[in-house]
């Protein structure tokens, strides 16, 4: 375990923050979490650490690192035991590609389910399921995206699933019906200590989403 000072500017419900915490847990890195109020007023530290004013921000010896996938890669390169990425260049490139795919596709489609109205929800749900089917095809019969080892793509992806119960509720579907292998991967990954320690209970996320929907005018 490193003795370096590590602080995470955090928001408990953010899947992007969750993936950073999972990466830190996987590496056994001790850290402090500083909660940010993203709705009531962001801290000066956050605003000066990230020009976008977004969490997560990792402060390592007071030096800020922003954007969750970049932070996970930084953690992997800084605490080098048991790398998250494959040993070969091609494998690393593929892992980065699928991590980027998750970032560009999963959250936006899911958000469309939760914040859409009428036909918008059906369109977003169809898009979301197709995205997950693509990931399921890539996963294949492997335990994890990298094979037998929980790695970079798994860390990037499993945090996003913390919002899946909300997508299922507001989209009126069960992902397992369409993507059983991906759902089995969620269950398998969620049993890891690093993940179970970080991912909040589904009911807590659903409570946040109900509040957020009212805030955004989706429901009264």
PDB file of C-alpha atoms in Angstrom:
ATOM      1  CA  UNK A   1       0.000   0.000   0.000  1.00  0.00           C
ATOM      2  CA  UNK A   2       1.334   3.404  -0.973  1.00  0.00           C
ATOM      3  CA  UNK A   3       1.937   6.045   1.686  1.00  0.00           C
ATOM      4  CA  UNK A   4       1.297   8.805  -0.844  1.00  0.00           C
ATOM      5  CA  UNK A   5      -1.535  11.145  -0.042  1.00  0.00           C
ATOM      6  CA  UNK A   6      -4.561  10.348  -2.206  1.00  0.00           C
ATOM      7  CA  UNK A   7      -7.842  12.256  -2.094  1.00  0.00           C
ATOM      8  CA  UNK A   8     -10.863  11.709  -4.308  1.00  0.00           C
ATOM      9  CA  UNK A   9     -13.321  14.512  -5.007  1.00  0.00           C
ATOM     10  CA  UNK A  10     -16.386  12.339  -5.046  1.00  0.00           C
ATOM     11  CA  UNK A  11     -20.151  12.053  -5.438  1.00  0.00           C
ATOM     12  CA  UNK A  12     -21.636   8.839  -4.079  1.00  0.00           C
ATOM     13  CA  UNK A  13     -24.155   8.327  -6.893  1.00  0.00           C
ATOM     14  CA  UNK A  14     -21.782   9.001  -9.800  1.00  0.00           C
ATOM     15  CA  UNK A  15     -20.789   5.800 -11.634  1.00  0.00           C
ATOM     16  CA  UNK A  16     -17.728   7.669 -12.877  1.00  0.00           C
ATOM     17  CA  UNK A  17     -16.600   8.185  -9.285  1.00  0.00           C
ATOM     18  CA  UNK A  18     -17.438   4.572  -8.451  1.00  0.00           C
ATOM     19  CA  UNK A  19     -15.043   3.225 -11.090  1.00  0.00           C
ATOM     20  CA  UNK A  20     -12.192   5.243  -9.593  1.00  0.00           C
ATOM     21  CA  UNK A  21     -12.964   3.897  -6.119  1.00  0.00           C
ATOM     22  CA  UNK A  22     -13.118   0.339  -7.448  1.00  0.00           C
ATOM     23  CA  UNK A  23      -9.711   0.817  -9.095  1.00  0.00           C
ATOM     24  CA  UNK A  24      -8.243   2.170  -5.855  1.00  0.00           C
ATOM     25  CA  UNK A  25      -9.732  -0.749  -3.903  1.00  0.00           C
ATOM     26  CA  UNK A  26      -8.345  -3.254  -6.422  1.00  0.00           C
ATOM     27  CA  UNK A  27      -4.866  -1.777  -5.977  1.00  0.00           C
ATOM     28  CA  UNK A  28      -5.155  -1.546  -2.201  1.00  0.00           C
ATOM     29  CA  UNK A  29      -4.524   2.208  -2.224  1.00  0.00           C
ATOM     30  CA  UNK A  30      -5.606   4.098   0.884  1.00  0.00           C
ATOM     31  CA  UNK A  31      -7.490   7.283   0.056  1.00  0.00           C
ATOM     32  CA  UNK A  32      -9.752   9.939   1.492  1.00  0.00           C
ATOM     33  CA  UNK A  33     -13.072  10.755  -0.132  1.00  0.00           C
ATOM     34  CA  UNK A  34     -14.280  14.362  -0.193  1.00  0.00           C
ATOM     35  CA  UNK A  35     -17.978  14.548  -1.056  1.00  0.00           C
ATOM     36  CA  UNK A  36     -18.989  17.249  -3.516  1.00  0.00           C
ATOM     37  CA  UNK A  37     -22.428  18.858  -3.627  1.00  0.00           C
ATOM     38  CA  UNK A  38     -22.947  19.038  -7.378  1.00  0.00           C
ATOM     39  CA  UNK A  39     -26.330  20.736  -7.048  1.00  0.00           C
ATOM     40  CA  UNK A  40     -25.913  23.039  -4.089  1.00  0.00           C
ATOM     41  CA  UNK A  41     -22.440  24.428  -4.710  1.00  0.00           C
ATOM     42  CA  UNK A  42     -19.158  22.901  -5.812  1.00  0.00           C
ATOM     43  CA  UNK A  43     -16.066  23.351  -3.702  1.00  0.00           C
ATOM     44  CA  UNK A  44     -13.329  25.760  -4.679  1.00  0.00           C
ATOM     45  CA  UNK A  45     -10.958  22.802  -4.717  1.00  0.00           C
ATOM     46  CA  UNK A  46     -13.048  21.068  -7.387  1.00  0.00           C
ATOM     47  CA  UNK A  47     -13.370  24.207  -9.499  1.00  0.00           C
ATOM     48  CA  UNK A  48      -9.639  24.862  -9.398  1.00  0.00           C
ATOM     49  CA  UNK A  49      -8.703  21.194  -9.925  1.00  0.00           C
ATOM     50  CA  UNK A  50     -10.866  20.549 -12.981  1.00  0.00           C
ATOM     51  CA  UNK A  51     -11.810  23.356 -15.398  1.00  0.00           C
ATOM     52  CA  UNK A  52     -14.966  21.400 -16.282  1.00  0.00           C
ATOM     53  CA  UNK A  53     -16.039  21.444 -12.637  1.00  0.00           C
ATOM     54  CA  UNK A  54     -16.826  17.726 -12.779  1.00  0.00           C
ATOM     55  CA  UNK A  55     -16.145  14.814 -10.453  1.00  0.00           C
ATOM     56  CA  UNK A  56     -14.219  12.649 -10.082  1.00  0.00           C
ATOM     57  CA  UNK A  57     -10.900  14.329  -9.494  1.00  0.00           C
ATOM     58  CA  UNK A  58      -8.026  12.358  -7.991  1.00  0.00           C
ATOM     59  CA  UNK A  59      -5.540  14.404  -6.010  1.00  0.00           C
ATOM     60  CA  UNK A  60      -2.262  12.513  -5.705  1.00  0.00           C
ATOM     61  CA  UNK A  61       0.238  14.456  -3.609  1.00  0.00           C
ATOM     62  CA  UNK A  62      -1.987  17.494  -4.308  1.00  0.00           C
ATOM     63  CA  UNK A  63      -1.653  17.076  -8.088  1.00  0.00           C
ATOM     64  CA  UNK A  64      -5.081  16.734  -9.787  1.00  0.00           C
ATOM     65  CA  UNK A  65      -5.999  14.075 -12.334  1.00  0.00           C
ATOM     66  CA  UNK A  66      -9.427  14.370 -14.008  1.00  0.00           C
ATOM     67  CA  UNK A  67     -11.779  12.231 -16.146  1.00  0.00           C
ATOM     68  CA  UNK A  68     -12.569   8.816 -14.726  1.00  0.00           C
ATOM     69  CA  UNK A  69     -11.061   6.580 -17.441  1.00  0.00           C
ATOM     70  CA  UNK A  70      -7.878   8.657 -17.378  1.00  0.00           C
ATOM     71  CA  UNK A  71      -7.795   8.380 -13.590  1.00  0.00           C
ATOM     72  CA  UNK A  72      -8.198   4.581 -13.709  1.00  0.00           C
ATOM     73  CA  UNK A  73      -5.296   4.390 -16.193  1.00  0.00           C
ATOM     74  CA  UNK A  74      -3.249   6.689 -13.958  1.00  0.00           C
ATOM     75  CA  UNK A  75      -3.908   4.465 -10.943  1.00  0.00           C
ATOM     76  CA  UNK A  76      -2.836   1.436 -12.960  1.00  0.00           C
ATOM     77  CA  UNK A  77       0.396   3.092 -14.058  1.00  0.00           C
ATOM     78  CA  UNK A  78       1.208   4.541 -10.627  1.00  0.00           C
ATOM     79  CA  UNK A  79       0.554   1.455  -8.504  1.00  0.00           C
ATOM     80  CA  UNK A  80       1.984  -1.140 -10.853  1.00  0.00           C
ATOM     81  CA  UNK A  81       1.251  -4.445  -9.087  1.00  0.00           C
ATOM     82  CA  UNK A  82      -1.315  -6.577 -10.962  1.00  0.00           C
ATOM     83  CA  UNK A  83      -1.954  -4.443 -14.028  1.00  0.00           C
ATOM     84  CA  UNK A  84      -5.520  -3.805 -15.168  1.00  0.00           C
ATOM     85  CA  UNK A  85      -4.465  -4.008 -18.825  1.00  0.00           C
ATOM     86  CA  UNK A  86      -3.276  -6.982 -20.925  1.00  0.00           C
ATOM     87  CA  UNK A  87       0.493  -7.431 -21.446  1.00  0.00           C
ATOM     88  CA  UNK A  88       0.415  -7.033 -25.238  1.00  0.00           C
ATOM     89  CA  UNK A  89      -0.060  -3.766 -27.121  1.00  0.00           C
ATOM     90  CA  UNK A  90      -2.990  -5.085 -29.145  1.00  0.00           C
ATOM     91  CA  UNK A  91      -4.793  -6.281 -26.027  1.00  0.00           C
ATOM     92  CA  UNK A  92      -4.305  -2.901 -24.378  1.00  0.00           C
ATOM     93  CA  UNK A  93      -5.599  -1.126 -27.478  1.00  0.00           C
ATOM     94  CA  UNK A  94      -8.693  -3.322 -27.530  1.00  0.00           C
ATOM     95  CA  UNK A  95      -9.345  -2.715 -23.829  1.00  0.00           C
ATOM     96  CA  UNK A  96      -9.102   1.039 -24.335  1.00  0.00           C
ATOM     97  CA  UNK A  97     -11.446   0.816 -27.328  1.00  0.00           C
ATOM     98  CA  UNK A  98     -14.160  -0.988 -25.377  1.00  0.00           C
ATOM     99  CA  UNK A  99     -13.755   1.300 -22.383  1.00  0.00           C
ATOM    100  CA  UNK A 100     -14.269   4.226 -24.761  1.00  0.00           C
ATOM    101  CA  UNK A 101     -17.294   2.472 -26.273  1.00  0.00           C
ATOM    102  CA  UNK A 102     -18.845   2.122 -22.822  1.00  0.00           C
ATOM    103  CA  UNK A 103     -18.221   5.780 -22.056  1.00  0.00           C
ATOM    104  CA  UNK A 104     -19.716   6.997 -25.319  1.00  0.00           C
ATOM    105  CA  UNK A 105     -22.747   4.713 -25.421  1.00  0.00           C
ATOM    106  CA  UNK A 106     -24.007   3.314 -22.112  1.00  0.00           C
ATOM    107  CA  UNK A 107     -24.630   6.402 -19.983  1.00  0.00           C
ATOM    108  CA  UNK A 108     -26.314   8.484 -22.691  1.00  0.00           C
ATOM    109  CA  UNK A 109     -28.686   5.681 -23.687  1.00  0.00           C
ATOM    110  CA  UNK A 110     -29.551   5.007 -20.060  1.00  0.00           C
ATOM    111  CA  UNK A 111     -30.098   8.686 -19.341  1.00  0.00           C
ATOM    112  CA  UNK A 112     -32.553   8.771 -22.256  1.00  0.00           C
ATOM    113  CA  UNK A 113     -34.581   6.059 -20.555  1.00  0.00           C
ATOM    114  CA  UNK A 114     -34.714   7.842 -17.207  1.00  0.00           C
ATOM    115  CA  UNK A 115     -35.263  11.378 -18.457  1.00  0.00           C
ATOM    116  CA  UNK A 116     -37.212  10.746 -21.651  1.00  0.00           C
ATOM    117  CA  UNK A 117     -40.962  10.940 -22.130  1.00  0.00           C
ATOM    118  CA  UNK A 118     -43.317   8.790 -24.192  1.00  0.00           C
ATOM    119  CA  UNK A 119     -41.750   7.464 -27.379  1.00  0.00           C
ATOM    120  CA  UNK A 120     -38.354   8.862 -26.355  1.00  0.00           C
ATOM    121  CA  UNK A 121     -38.151   6.196 -23.659  1.00  0.00           C
ATOM    122  CA  UNK A 122     -38.833   3.365 -26.113  1.00  0.00           C
ATOM    123  CA  UNK A 123     -36.203   4.657 -28.535  1.00  0.00           C
ATOM    124  CA  UNK A 124     -33.640   5.017 -25.732  1.00  0.00           C
ATOM    125  CA  UNK A 125     -34.473   1.563 -24.364  1.00  0.00           C
ATOM    126  CA  UNK A 126     -33.980  -0.054 -27.772  1.00  0.00           C
ATOM    127  CA  UNK A 127     -30.671   1.777 -28.189  1.00  0.00           C
ATOM    128  CA  UNK A 128     -29.542   0.789 -24.689  1.00  0.00           C
ATOM    129  CA  UNK A 129     -30.306  -2.900 -25.206  1.00  0.00           C
ATOM    130  CA  UNK A 130     -28.448  -2.904 -28.536  1.00  0.00           C
ATOM    131  CA  UNK A 131     -25.413  -1.318 -26.867  1.00  0.00           C
ATOM    132  CA  UNK A 132     -25.415  -3.988 -24.156  1.00  0.00           C
ATOM    133  CA  UNK A 133     -25.863  -6.741 -26.749  1.00  0.00           C
ATOM    134  CA  UNK A 134     -22.735  -5.469 -28.494  1.00  0.00           C
ATOM    135  CA  UNK A 135     -20.836  -5.609 -25.216  1.00  0.00           C
ATOM    136  CA  UNK A 136     -22.239  -9.066 -24.506  1.00  0.00           C
ATOM    137  CA  UNK A 137     -20.981 -10.286 -27.882  1.00  0.00           C
ATOM    138  CA  UNK A 138     -17.530  -8.955 -27.030  1.00  0.00           C
ATOM    139  CA  UNK A 139     -17.638 -10.615 -23.608  1.00  0.00           C
ATOM    140  CA  UNK A 140     -18.601 -13.939 -25.170  1.00  0.00           C
ATOM    141  CA  UNK A 141     -18.175 -16.885 -22.833  1.00  0.00           C
ATOM    142  CA  UNK A 142     -15.353 -15.288 -20.847  1.00  0.00           C
ATOM    143  CA  UNK A 143     -15.702 -14.583 -17.136  1.00  0.00           C
ATOM    144  CA  UNK A 144     -14.451 -11.036 -17.631  1.00  0.00           C
ATOM    145  CA  UNK A 145     -13.748  -8.803 -20.597  1.00  0.00           C
ATOM    146  CA  UNK A 146     -10.033  -9.509 -20.323  1.00  0.00           C
ATOM    147  CA  UNK A 147     -10.538 -13.245 -19.921  1.00  0.00           C
ATOM    148  CA  UNK A 148     -10.091 -14.847 -16.518  1.00  0.00           C
ATOM    149  CA  UNK A 149      -8.950 -11.613 -14.863  1.00  0.00           C
ATOM    150  CA  UNK A 150     -11.056  -8.657 -13.719  1.00  0.00           C
ATOM    151  CA  UNK A 151      -9.436  -5.713 -15.468  1.00  0.00           C
ATOM    152  CA  UNK A 152      -9.687  -2.304 -17.096  1.00  0.00           C
ATOM    153  CA  UNK A 153     -12.900  -2.771 -19.129  1.00  0.00           C
ATOM    154  CA  UNK A 154     -14.593  -4.517 -16.209  1.00  0.00           C
ATOM    155  CA  UNK A 155     -13.794  -1.609 -13.890  1.00  0.00           C
ATOM    156  CA  UNK A 156     -15.039   0.926 -16.429  1.00  0.00           C
ATOM    157  CA  UNK A 157     -18.193  -1.072 -17.105  1.00  0.00           C
ATOM    158  CA  UNK A 158     -19.314  -2.452 -13.759  1.00  0.00           C
ATOM    159  CA  UNK A 159     -19.671   0.982 -12.183  1.00  0.00           C
ATOM    160  CA  UNK A 160     -22.138   1.955 -14.919  1.00  0.00           C
ATOM    161  CA  UNK A 161     -24.397  -0.932 -13.927  1.00  0.00           C
ATOM    162  CA  UNK A 162     -25.151   0.788 -10.619  1.00  0.00           C
ATOM    163  CA  UNK A 163     -27.801   2.767 -12.507  1.00  0.00           C
ATOM    164  CA  UNK A 164     -29.230  -0.221 -14.398  1.00  0.00           C
ATOM    165  CA  UNK A 165     -32.042  -0.845 -11.838  1.00  0.00           C
ATOM    166  CA  UNK A 166     -33.290   2.685 -12.579  1.00  0.00           C
ATOM    167  CA  UNK A 167     -33.109   2.083 -16.318  1.00  0.00           C
ATOM    168  CA  UNK A 168     -35.093  -1.129 -15.898  1.00  0.00           C
ATOM    169  CA  UNK A 169     -37.700   0.550 -13.714  1.00  0.00           C
ATOM    170  CA  UNK A 170     -38.357   3.538 -15.949  1.00  0.00           C
ATOM    171  CA  UNK A 171     -37.980   1.540 -19.162  1.00  0.00           C
ATOM    172  CA  UNK A 172     -40.173  -1.337 -17.920  1.00  0.00           C
ATOM    173  CA  UNK A 173     -37.795  -4.137 -18.900  1.00  0.00           C
ATOM    174  CA  UNK A 174     -35.381  -6.685 -17.437  1.00  0.00           C
ATOM    175  CA  UNK A 175     -31.934  -6.678 -19.011  1.00  0.00           C
ATOM    176  CA  UNK A 176     -31.442 -10.345 -18.183  1.00  0.00           C
ATOM    177  CA  UNK A 177     -34.220 -11.261 -20.651  1.00  0.00           C
ATOM    178  CA  UNK A 178     -32.215  -9.823 -23.557  1.00  0.00           C
ATOM    179  CA  UNK A 179     -28.633 -10.131 -22.321  1.00  0.00           C
ATOM    180  CA  UNK A 180     -28.247 -13.123 -19.971  1.00  0.00           C
ATOM    181  CA  UNK A 181     -24.466 -13.452 -20.339  1.00  0.00           C
ATOM    182  CA  UNK A 182     -23.913  -9.770 -19.633  1.00  0.00           C
ATOM    183  CA  UNK A 183     -26.233 -10.019 -16.626  1.00  0.00           C
ATOM    184  CA  UNK A 184     -24.210 -12.985 -15.353  1.00  0.00           C
ATOM    185  CA  UNK A 185     -21.057 -10.852 -15.733  1.00  0.00           C
ATOM    186  CA  UNK A 186     -22.706  -8.132 -13.621  1.00  0.00           C
ATOM    187  CA  UNK A 187     -23.466 -10.653 -10.881  1.00  0.00           C
ATOM    188  CA  UNK A 188     -19.981 -12.175 -11.045  1.00  0.00           C
ATOM    189  CA  UNK A 189     -18.246  -8.803 -10.934  1.00  0.00           C
ATOM    190  CA  UNK A 190     -20.519  -7.485  -8.183  1.00  0.00           C
ATOM    191  CA  UNK A 191     -19.364 -10.296  -5.906  1.00  0.00           C
ATOM    192  CA  UNK A 192     -15.824  -8.924  -5.883  1.00  0.00           C
ATOM    193  CA  UNK A 193     -14.989  -7.206  -2.610  1.00  0.00           C
ATOM    194  CA  UNK A 194     -13.798  -4.046  -4.366  1.00  0.00           C
ATOM    195  CA  UNK A 195     -17.108  -3.702  -6.220  1.00  0.00           C
ATOM    196  CA  UNK A 196     -19.433  -4.721  -3.395  1.00  0.00           C
ATOM    197  CA  UNK A 197     -17.764  -2.163  -1.139  1.00  0.00           C
ATOM    198  CA  UNK A 198     -18.306   0.692  -3.608  1.00  0.00           C
ATOM    199  CA  UNK A 199     -21.603   0.147  -5.465  1.00  0.00           C
ATOM    200  CA  UNK A 200     -24.525   1.622  -3.482  1.00  0.00           C
ATOM    201  CA  UNK A 201     -27.750  -0.280  -2.850  1.00  0.00           C
ATOM    202  CA  UNK A 202     -30.203  -0.181  -5.743  1.00  0.00           C
ATOM    203  CA  UNK A 203     -32.922   1.423  -3.607  1.00  0.00           C
ATOM    204  CA  UNK A 204     -30.646   4.324  -2.768  1.00  0.00           C
ATOM    205  CA  UNK A 205     -29.901   4.957  -6.441  1.00  0.00           C
ATOM    206  CA  UNK A 206     -33.607   4.663  -7.294  1.00  0.00           C
ATOM    207  CA  UNK A 207     -34.386   7.253  -4.628  1.00  0.00           C
ATOM    208  CA  UNK A 208     -31.856   9.630  -6.133  1.00  0.00           C
ATOM    209  CA  UNK A 209     -33.257   9.073  -9.621  1.00  0.00           C
ATOM    210  CA  UNK A 210     -36.815   9.796  -8.487  1.00  0.00           C
ATOM    211  CA  UNK A 211     -35.588  13.087  -7.016  1.00  0.00           C
ATOM    212  CA  UNK A 212     -33.584  13.907 -10.126  1.00  0.00           C
ATOM    213  CA  UNK A 213     -36.552  13.226 -12.418  1.00  0.00           C
ATOM    214  CA  UNK A 214     -38.629  15.714 -10.442  1.00  0.00           C
ATOM    215  CA  UNK A 215     -35.808  18.232 -10.571  1.00  0.00           C
ATOM    216  CA  UNK A 216     -35.629  17.846 -14.366  1.00  0.00           C
ATOM    217  CA  UNK A 217     -39.400  18.136 -14.767  1.00  0.00           C
ATOM    218  CA  UNK A 218     -39.919  14.589 -16.021  1.00  0.00           C
ATOM    219  CA  UNK A 219     -42.534  13.864 -13.376  1.00  0.00           C
ATOM    220  CA  UNK A 220     -44.500  15.899 -10.875  1.00  0.00           C
TER     221      UNK A 220
END
